[in-house]
Coordinates of C-alpha atoms in Angstrom, one line a residue:
X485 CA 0.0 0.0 0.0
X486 CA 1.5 4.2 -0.7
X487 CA 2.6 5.4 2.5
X488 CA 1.6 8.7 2.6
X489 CA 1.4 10.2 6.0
X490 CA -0.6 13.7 5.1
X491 CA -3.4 11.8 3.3
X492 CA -3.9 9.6 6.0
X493 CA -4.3 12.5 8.3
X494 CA -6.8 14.6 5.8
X495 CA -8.4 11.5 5.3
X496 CA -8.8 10.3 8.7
X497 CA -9.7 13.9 9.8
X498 CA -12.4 14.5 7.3
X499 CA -14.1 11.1 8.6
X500 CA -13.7 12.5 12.6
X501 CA -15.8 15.3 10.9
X502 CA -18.2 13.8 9.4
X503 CA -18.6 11.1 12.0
X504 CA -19.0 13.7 15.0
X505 CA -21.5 16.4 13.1
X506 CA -23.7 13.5 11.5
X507 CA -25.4 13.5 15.5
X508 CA -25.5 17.5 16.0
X509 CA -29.0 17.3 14.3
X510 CA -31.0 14.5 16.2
X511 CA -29.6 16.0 19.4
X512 CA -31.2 19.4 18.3
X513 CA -34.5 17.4 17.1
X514 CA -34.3 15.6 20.5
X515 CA -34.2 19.1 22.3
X516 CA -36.3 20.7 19.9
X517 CA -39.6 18.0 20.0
X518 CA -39.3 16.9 23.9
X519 CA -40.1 13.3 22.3
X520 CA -37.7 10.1 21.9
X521 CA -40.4 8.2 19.7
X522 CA -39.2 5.7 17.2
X523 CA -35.6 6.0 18.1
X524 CA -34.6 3.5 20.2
X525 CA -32.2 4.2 23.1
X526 CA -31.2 0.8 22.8
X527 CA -29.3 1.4 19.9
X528 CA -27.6 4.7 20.8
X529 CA -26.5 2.7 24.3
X530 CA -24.5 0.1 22.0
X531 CA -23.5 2.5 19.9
X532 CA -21.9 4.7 22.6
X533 CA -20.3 1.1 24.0
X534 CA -18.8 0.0 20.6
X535 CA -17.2 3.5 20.8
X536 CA -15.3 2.7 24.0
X537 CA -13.7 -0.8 21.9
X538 CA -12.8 1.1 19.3
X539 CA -11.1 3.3 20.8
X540 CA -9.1 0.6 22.4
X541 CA -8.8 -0.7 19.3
X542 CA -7.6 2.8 17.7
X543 CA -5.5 4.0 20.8
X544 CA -3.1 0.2 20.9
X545 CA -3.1 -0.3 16.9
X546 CA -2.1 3.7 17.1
X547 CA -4.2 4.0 13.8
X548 CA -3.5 8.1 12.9
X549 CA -5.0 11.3 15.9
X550 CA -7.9 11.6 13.8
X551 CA -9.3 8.3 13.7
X552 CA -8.0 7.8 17.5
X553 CA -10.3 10.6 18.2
X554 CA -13.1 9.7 16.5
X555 CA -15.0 7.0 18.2
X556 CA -14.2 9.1 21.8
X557 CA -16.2 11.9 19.9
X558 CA -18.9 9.6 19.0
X559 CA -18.9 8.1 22.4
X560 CA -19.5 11.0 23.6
X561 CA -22.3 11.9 22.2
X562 CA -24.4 8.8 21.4
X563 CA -24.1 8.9 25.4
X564 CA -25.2 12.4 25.5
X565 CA -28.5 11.3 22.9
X566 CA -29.2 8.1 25.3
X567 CA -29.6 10.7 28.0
X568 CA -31.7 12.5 26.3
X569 CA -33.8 9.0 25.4
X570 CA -34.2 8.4 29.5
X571 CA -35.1 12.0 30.0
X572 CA -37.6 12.7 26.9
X573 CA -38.4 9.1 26.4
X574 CA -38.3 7.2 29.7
X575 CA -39.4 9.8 31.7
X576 CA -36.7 10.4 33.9
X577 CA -35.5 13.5 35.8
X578 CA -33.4 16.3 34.9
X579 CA -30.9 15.2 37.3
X580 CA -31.4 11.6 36.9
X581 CA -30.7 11.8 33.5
X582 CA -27.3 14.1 33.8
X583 CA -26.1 11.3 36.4
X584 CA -26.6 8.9 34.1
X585 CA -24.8 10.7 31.1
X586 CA -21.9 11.5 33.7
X587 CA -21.9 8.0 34.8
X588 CA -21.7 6.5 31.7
X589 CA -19.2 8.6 30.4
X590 CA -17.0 8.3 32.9
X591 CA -17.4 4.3 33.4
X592 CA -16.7 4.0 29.2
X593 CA -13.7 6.3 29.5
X594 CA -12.2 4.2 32.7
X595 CA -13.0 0.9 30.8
X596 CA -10.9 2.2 28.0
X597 CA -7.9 3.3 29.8
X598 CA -7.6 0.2 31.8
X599 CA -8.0 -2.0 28.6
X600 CA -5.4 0.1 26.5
X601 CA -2.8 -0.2 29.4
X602 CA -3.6 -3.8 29.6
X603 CA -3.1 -5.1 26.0
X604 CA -0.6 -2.4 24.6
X605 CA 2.2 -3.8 26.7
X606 CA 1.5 -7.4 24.8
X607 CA 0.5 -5.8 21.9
X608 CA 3.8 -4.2 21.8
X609 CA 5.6 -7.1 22.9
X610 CA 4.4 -8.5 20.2
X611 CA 3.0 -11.5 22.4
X612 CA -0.2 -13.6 20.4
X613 CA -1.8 -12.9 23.6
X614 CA -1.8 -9.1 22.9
X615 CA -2.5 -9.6 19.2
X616 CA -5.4 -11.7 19.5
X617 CA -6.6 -9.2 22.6
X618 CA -6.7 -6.4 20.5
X619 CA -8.4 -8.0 17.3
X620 CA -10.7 -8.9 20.0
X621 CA -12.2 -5.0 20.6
X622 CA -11.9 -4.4 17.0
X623 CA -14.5 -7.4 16.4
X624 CA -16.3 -6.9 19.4
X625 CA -16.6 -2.8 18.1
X626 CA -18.1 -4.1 14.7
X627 CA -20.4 -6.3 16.6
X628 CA -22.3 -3.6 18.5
X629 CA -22.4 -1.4 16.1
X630 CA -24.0 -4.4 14.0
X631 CA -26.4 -5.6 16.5
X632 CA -27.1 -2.1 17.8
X633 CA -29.3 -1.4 14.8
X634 CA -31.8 -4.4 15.9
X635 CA -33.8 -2.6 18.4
X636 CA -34.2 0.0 15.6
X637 CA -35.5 -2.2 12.9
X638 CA -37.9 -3.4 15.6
X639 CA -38.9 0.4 16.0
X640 CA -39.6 0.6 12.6
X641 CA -41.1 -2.4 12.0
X642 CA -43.6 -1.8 14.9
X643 CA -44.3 2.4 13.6
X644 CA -44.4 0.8 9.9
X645 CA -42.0 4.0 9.6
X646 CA -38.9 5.6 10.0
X647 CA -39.6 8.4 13.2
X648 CA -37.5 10.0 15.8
X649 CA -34.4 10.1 13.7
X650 CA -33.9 13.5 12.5
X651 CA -35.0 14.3 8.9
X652 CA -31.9 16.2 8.9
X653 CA -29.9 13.7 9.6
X654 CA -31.4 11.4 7.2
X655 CA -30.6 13.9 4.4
X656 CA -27.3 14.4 5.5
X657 CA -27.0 10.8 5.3
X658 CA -28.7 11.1 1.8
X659 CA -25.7 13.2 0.7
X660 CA -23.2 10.9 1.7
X661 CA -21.7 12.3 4.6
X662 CA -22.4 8.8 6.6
X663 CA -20.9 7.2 3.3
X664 CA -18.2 9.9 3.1
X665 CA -17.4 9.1 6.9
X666 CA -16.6 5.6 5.8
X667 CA -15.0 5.9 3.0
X668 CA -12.6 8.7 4.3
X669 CA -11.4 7.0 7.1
X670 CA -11.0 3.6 5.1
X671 CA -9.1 5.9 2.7
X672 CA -7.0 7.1 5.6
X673 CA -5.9 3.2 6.4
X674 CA -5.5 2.9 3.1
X675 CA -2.3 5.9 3.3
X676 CA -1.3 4.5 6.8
X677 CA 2.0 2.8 6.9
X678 CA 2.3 -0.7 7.6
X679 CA -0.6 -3.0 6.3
X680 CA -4.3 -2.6 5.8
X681 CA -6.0 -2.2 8.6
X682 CA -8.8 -5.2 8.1
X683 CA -10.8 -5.2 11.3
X684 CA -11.4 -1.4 11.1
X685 CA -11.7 -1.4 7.4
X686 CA -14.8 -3.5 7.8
X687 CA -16.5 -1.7 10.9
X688 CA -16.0 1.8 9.2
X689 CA -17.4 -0.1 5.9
X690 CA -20.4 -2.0 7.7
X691 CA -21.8 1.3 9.1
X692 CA -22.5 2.5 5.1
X693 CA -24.6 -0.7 4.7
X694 CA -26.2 -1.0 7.9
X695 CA -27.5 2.7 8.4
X696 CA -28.0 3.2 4.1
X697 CA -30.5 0.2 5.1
X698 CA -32.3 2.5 7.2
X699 CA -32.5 5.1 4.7
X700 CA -34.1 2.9 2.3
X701 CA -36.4 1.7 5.0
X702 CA -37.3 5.6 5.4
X703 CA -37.5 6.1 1.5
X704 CA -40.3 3.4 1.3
X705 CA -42.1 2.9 4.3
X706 CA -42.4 6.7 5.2
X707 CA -44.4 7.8 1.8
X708 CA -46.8 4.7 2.3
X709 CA -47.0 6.1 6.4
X710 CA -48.5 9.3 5.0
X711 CA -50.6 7.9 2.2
X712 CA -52.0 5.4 5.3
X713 CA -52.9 8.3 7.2
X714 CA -54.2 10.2 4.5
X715 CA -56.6 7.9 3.8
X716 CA -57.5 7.3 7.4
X717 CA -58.3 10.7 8.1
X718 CA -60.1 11.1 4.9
X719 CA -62.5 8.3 5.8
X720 CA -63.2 9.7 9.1
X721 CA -64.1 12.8 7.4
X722 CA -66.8 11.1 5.1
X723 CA -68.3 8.4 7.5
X724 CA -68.4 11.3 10.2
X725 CA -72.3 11.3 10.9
X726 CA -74.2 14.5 11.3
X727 CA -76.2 14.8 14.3
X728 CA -78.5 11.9 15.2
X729 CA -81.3 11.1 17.5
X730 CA -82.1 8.2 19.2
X731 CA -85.7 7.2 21.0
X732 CA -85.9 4.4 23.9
X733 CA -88.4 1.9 22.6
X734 CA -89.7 2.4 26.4
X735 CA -90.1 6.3 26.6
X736 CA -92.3 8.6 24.2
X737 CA -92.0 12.7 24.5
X738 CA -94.8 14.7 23.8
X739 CA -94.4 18.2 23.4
X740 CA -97.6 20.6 23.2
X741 CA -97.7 24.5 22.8
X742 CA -99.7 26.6 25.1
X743 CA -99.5 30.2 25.1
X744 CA -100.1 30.7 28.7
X745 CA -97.6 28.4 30.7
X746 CA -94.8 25.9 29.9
X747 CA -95.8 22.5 31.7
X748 CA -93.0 20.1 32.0
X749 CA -93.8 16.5 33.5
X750 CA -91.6 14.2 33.7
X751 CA -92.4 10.8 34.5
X752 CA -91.1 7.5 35.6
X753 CA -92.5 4.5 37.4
X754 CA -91.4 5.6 40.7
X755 CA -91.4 9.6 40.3
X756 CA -93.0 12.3 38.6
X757 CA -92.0 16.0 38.7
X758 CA -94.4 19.0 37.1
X759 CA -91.9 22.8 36.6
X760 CA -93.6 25.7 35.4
X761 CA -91.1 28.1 34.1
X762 CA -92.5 31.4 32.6
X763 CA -92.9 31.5 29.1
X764 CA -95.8 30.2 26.3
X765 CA -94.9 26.7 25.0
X766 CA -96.0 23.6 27.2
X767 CA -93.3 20.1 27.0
X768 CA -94.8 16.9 28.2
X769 CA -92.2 14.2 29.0
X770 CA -93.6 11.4 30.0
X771 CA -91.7 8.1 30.6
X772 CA -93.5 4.4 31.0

């Protein structure tokens, strides 16, 4: 492979970019709606967990700055949009929900240091032990990004739709920049000395096809969501019924005019009551 240390860098730094901004917009939709609906905090908990092995990953295979500093970026906040899921969309408090993005932020950060000064020695060494350790977070980073995306097909297959994402970030996605992300930062392995990276290769690579299947799940099920609802409220408007009347089969009203008094009787088999108000119409109600 061309060695070529300042296109690794732009590379790598132009996926860090793209990577990190891609989440700006559903935090702002988050904040902006006060609703969590569709997305599933499931997901954006593994996500912010596959961060934490990559970063290993990145930090002990000393991959380039950029691409080091991308998946602590993305750990950071994924965590900071699955506090907004338990605060929007689990009901939790204010405070609660902080705790929980301060905990889990500081238990994925202290996971990572302890793991990079525990395989890098080996790694280093160039023991199998510390070889096979590390290909271990790579794969275990590309399998929770994999099976994060699970409890979001179930969202969508149970909405028929693609909601809570942010349409924003869908067209962003449209555009390429979650393609560009991959692609730049397999580009940036490509220019990075020593041999093709593999293992982060494929889990920069699998997040094209995994979320580019949820933009073609948005592309078709979403049109069809709207046409449903059309048609739904466009039914209710025509069998809507205009104001009815209905008689008990055991009661009859009679209703007389008198010019004099209004007489109104009401009567039942245990009661009956007889007002007068002023006026000149008389109502019999009489009940049997």
């Amino acid at each position: 492979m061309p060695v070529n240390s300042v296109a690794e860098n732009a590379f790598g730094t132009a996926g860090t970019i793209c990577w990190t901004i891609q989440l700006i917009p559903q935090l702002w939709k988050t904040y902006r709606e006060k609703d969590t609906t569709g997305l599933s905090d499931w997901m954006i908990l593994a996500w912010s967990v596959s961060g934490a092995f990559l970063g290993t990953y990145s930090i002990v295979k000393n991959l380039n700055i950029p691409l080091i500093l991308q998946p602590q970026l993305f750990a950071a906040l994924t965590m900071a949009s699955w506090a907004q899921c338990q605060y929007y969309g689990r009901g939790r408090s204010r405070n609660i929900s902080l705790l929980l993005f301060l905990s889990g932020c500081t238990i994925l950060g202290g996971f990572e240091v302890g793991t990079v000064y525990a395989v890098r020695p080996s790694f280093s060494r160039g023991d199998r032990s510390g070889t096979e350790g590390i290909d271990f977070f790579g794969v275990m980073s590309t399998v929770l990004i994999t099976i994060a995306f699970v409890p979001q097909y179930l969202e969508i297959y149970q909405h028929k739709e693609v909601i809570g994402i942010s349409s924003l970030f869908l067209m962003v996605d449209l555009l390429g920049e979650r393609f560009l992300s991959g692609v730049f930062s397999d580009l940036s392995l490509v220019f990075k000395s020593g041999n093709f990276d593999i293992v982060a290769a494929v889990t920069y690579s699998l997040v094209i096809v995994m979320d580019g299947s949820v933009l073609i799940a948005a592309w078709i099920l979403n049109p069809r969501a709207r046409h449903r609802r059309r048609q739904q409220r466009d039914e209710s408007e025509t069998s809507s019924p205009g104001p009815t009347f209905s008689a008990n089969r055991n009661s009859s009203i009679m209703i007389e005019t008198d010019t004099a008094a209004a007489t109104i009787v009401s009567q039942s088999p245990v009661e009956t009551a007889t007002t007068t108000p002023p006026g000149g119409s008389s109502c019999l109600l009489e009940k049997v």
